[in-house]
CSV table of C-alpha atoms in Angstrom, one decimal:
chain,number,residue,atom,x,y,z
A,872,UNK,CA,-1.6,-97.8,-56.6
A,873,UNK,CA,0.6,-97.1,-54.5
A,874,UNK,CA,0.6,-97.8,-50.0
A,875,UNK,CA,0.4,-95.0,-47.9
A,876,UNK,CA,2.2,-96.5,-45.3
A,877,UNK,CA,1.2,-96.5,-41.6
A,878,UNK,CA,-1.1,-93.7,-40.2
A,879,UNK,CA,0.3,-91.0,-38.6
A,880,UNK,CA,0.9,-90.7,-34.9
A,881,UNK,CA,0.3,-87.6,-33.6
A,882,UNK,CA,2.8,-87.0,-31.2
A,883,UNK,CA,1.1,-85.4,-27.7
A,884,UNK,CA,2.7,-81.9,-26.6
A,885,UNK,CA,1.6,-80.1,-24.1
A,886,UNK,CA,1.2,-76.1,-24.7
A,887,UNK,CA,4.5,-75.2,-22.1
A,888,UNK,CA,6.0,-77.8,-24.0
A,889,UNK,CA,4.9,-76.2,-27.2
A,890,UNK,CA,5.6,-73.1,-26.2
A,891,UNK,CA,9.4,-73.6,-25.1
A,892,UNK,CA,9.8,-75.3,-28.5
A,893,UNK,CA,8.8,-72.2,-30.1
A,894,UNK,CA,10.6,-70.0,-28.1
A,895,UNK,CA,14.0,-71.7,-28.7
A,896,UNK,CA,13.4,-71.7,-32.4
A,897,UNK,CA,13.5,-68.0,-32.1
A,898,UNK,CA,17.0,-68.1,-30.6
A,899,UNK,CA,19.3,-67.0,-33.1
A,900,UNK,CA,22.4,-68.8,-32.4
A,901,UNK,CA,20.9,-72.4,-31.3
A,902,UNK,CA,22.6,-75.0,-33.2
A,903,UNK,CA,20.5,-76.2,-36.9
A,904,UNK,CA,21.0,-79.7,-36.0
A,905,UNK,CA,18.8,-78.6,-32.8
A,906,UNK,CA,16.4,-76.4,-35.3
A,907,UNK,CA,15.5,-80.0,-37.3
A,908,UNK,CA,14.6,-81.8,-34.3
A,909,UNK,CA,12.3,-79.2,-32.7
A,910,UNK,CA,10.4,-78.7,-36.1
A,911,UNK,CA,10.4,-82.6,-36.8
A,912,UNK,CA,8.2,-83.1,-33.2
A,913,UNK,CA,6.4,-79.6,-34.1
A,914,UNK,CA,5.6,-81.5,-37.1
A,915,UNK,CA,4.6,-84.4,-35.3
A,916,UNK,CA,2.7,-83.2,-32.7
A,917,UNK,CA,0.2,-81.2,-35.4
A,918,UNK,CA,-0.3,-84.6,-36.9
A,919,UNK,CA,1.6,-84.5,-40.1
A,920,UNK,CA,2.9,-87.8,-41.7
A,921,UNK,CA,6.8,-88.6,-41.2
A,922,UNK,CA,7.0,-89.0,-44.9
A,923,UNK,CA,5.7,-85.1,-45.3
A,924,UNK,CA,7.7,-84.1,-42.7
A,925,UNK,CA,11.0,-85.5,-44.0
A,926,UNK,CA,9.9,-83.6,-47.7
A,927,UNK,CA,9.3,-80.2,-45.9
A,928,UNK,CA,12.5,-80.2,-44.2
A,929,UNK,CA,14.8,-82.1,-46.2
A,930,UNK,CA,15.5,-85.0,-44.4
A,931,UNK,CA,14.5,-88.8,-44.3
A,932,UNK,CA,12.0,-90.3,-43.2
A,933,UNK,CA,13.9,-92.5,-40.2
A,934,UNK,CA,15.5,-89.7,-38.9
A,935,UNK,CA,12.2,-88.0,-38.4
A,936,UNK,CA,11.0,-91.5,-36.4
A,937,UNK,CA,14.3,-91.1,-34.6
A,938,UNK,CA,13.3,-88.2,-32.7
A,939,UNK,CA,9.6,-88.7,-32.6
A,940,UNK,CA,10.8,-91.3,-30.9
A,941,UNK,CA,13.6,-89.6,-28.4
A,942,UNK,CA,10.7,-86.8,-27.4
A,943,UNK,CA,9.1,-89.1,-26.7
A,944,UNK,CA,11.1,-91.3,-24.3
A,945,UNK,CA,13.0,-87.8,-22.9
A,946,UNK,CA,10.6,-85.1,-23.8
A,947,UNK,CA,12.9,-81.4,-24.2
A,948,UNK,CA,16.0,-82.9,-22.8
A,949,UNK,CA,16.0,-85.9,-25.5
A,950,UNK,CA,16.6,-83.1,-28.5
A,951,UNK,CA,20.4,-82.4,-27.1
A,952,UNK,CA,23.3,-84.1,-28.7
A,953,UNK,CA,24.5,-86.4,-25.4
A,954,UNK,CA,28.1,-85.6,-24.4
A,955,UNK,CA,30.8,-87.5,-26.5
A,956,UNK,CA,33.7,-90.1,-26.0
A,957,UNK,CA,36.9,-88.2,-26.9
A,958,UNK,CA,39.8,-86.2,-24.7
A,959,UNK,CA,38.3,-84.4,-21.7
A,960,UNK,CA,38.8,-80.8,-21.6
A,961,UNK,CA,42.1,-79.4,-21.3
A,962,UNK,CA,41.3,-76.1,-19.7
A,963,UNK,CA,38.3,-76.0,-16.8
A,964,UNK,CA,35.3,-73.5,-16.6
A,965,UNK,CA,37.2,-71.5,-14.0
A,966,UNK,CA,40.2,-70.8,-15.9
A,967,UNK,CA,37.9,-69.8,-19.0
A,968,UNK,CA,35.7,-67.4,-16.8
A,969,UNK,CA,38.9,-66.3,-16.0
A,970,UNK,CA,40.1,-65.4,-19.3
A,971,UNK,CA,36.7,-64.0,-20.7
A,972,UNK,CA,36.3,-61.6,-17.6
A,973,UNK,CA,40.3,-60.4,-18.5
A,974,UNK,CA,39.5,-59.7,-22.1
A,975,UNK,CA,36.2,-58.1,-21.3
A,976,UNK,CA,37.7,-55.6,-18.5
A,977,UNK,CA,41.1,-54.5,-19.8
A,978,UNK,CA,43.6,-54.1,-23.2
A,979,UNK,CA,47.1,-56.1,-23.6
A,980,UNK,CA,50.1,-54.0,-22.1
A,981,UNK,CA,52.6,-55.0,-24.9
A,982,UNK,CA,49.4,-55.1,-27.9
A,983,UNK,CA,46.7,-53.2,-29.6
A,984,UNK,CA,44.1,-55.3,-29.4
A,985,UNK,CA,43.9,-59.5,-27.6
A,986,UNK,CA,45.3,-62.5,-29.5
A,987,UNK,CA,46.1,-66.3,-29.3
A,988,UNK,CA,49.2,-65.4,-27.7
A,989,UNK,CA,48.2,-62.6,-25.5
A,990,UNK,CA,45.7,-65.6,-24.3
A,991,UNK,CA,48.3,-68.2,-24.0
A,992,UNK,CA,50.3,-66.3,-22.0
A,993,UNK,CA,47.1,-65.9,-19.8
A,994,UNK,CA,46.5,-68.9,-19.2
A,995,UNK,CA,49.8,-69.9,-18.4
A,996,UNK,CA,50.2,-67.8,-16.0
A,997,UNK,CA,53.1,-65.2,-17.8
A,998,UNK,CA,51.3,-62.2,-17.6
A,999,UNK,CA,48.9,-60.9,-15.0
């Protein structure tokens, strides 16, 4: 016969908490990766084993204790991917407002329609 394991934890939500996990499980565009992790602490929080959890959503059973685990040490903010090591940004939030506001509110003078180069030369400073 075979062990079940350990119990189950269930993982203690509160409604908002439930709620806003819902609600950005609707969003269309919010990242997959971001999809998993809310429906991995949905799961735990209605009591379902890790081990059922992992099945229904394709995943293993330790990364399912991973972020039981991280909602439960950060709550919401623990189901964001942290900021990485790596080259800071080249080009600041100012300079891309900058560029999406340009693109948004007028068409290239020498082009039919807004391009790498067209952007380049934006943000450069060779074309106004």
């Amino acid at each position: 016969m075979a062990h079940p394991g350990r119990p189950a934890t269930k993982l203690q939500i509160t409604d908002a908490e439930r709620a806003e996990l819902h609600a950005r499980l609707r969003v269309r565009k919010a990242p997959e990766d971001e999809k998993l992790r809310m429906r991995i602490v949905l799961g735990c929080a209605d009591g379902e084993s890790g081990t059922m959890i992992a099945q229904r959503l394709g995943t293993t059973v330790q990364t399912v204790s991973k972020w039981r685990r991280r909602y439960r040490a950060y709550r919401l903010a623990g189901l964001t991917d942290a900021p990485r090591a790596g080259r800071p940004r080249s080009v600041g939030d100012e300079q891309v407002q900058l560029i999406v506001d340009k693109v948004r509110q007028s068409k290239p003078d020498n082009a039919t329609h807004w391009g790498l180069l067209v952007f380049s030369a934006i943000s450069d400073g060779t074309q106004s």
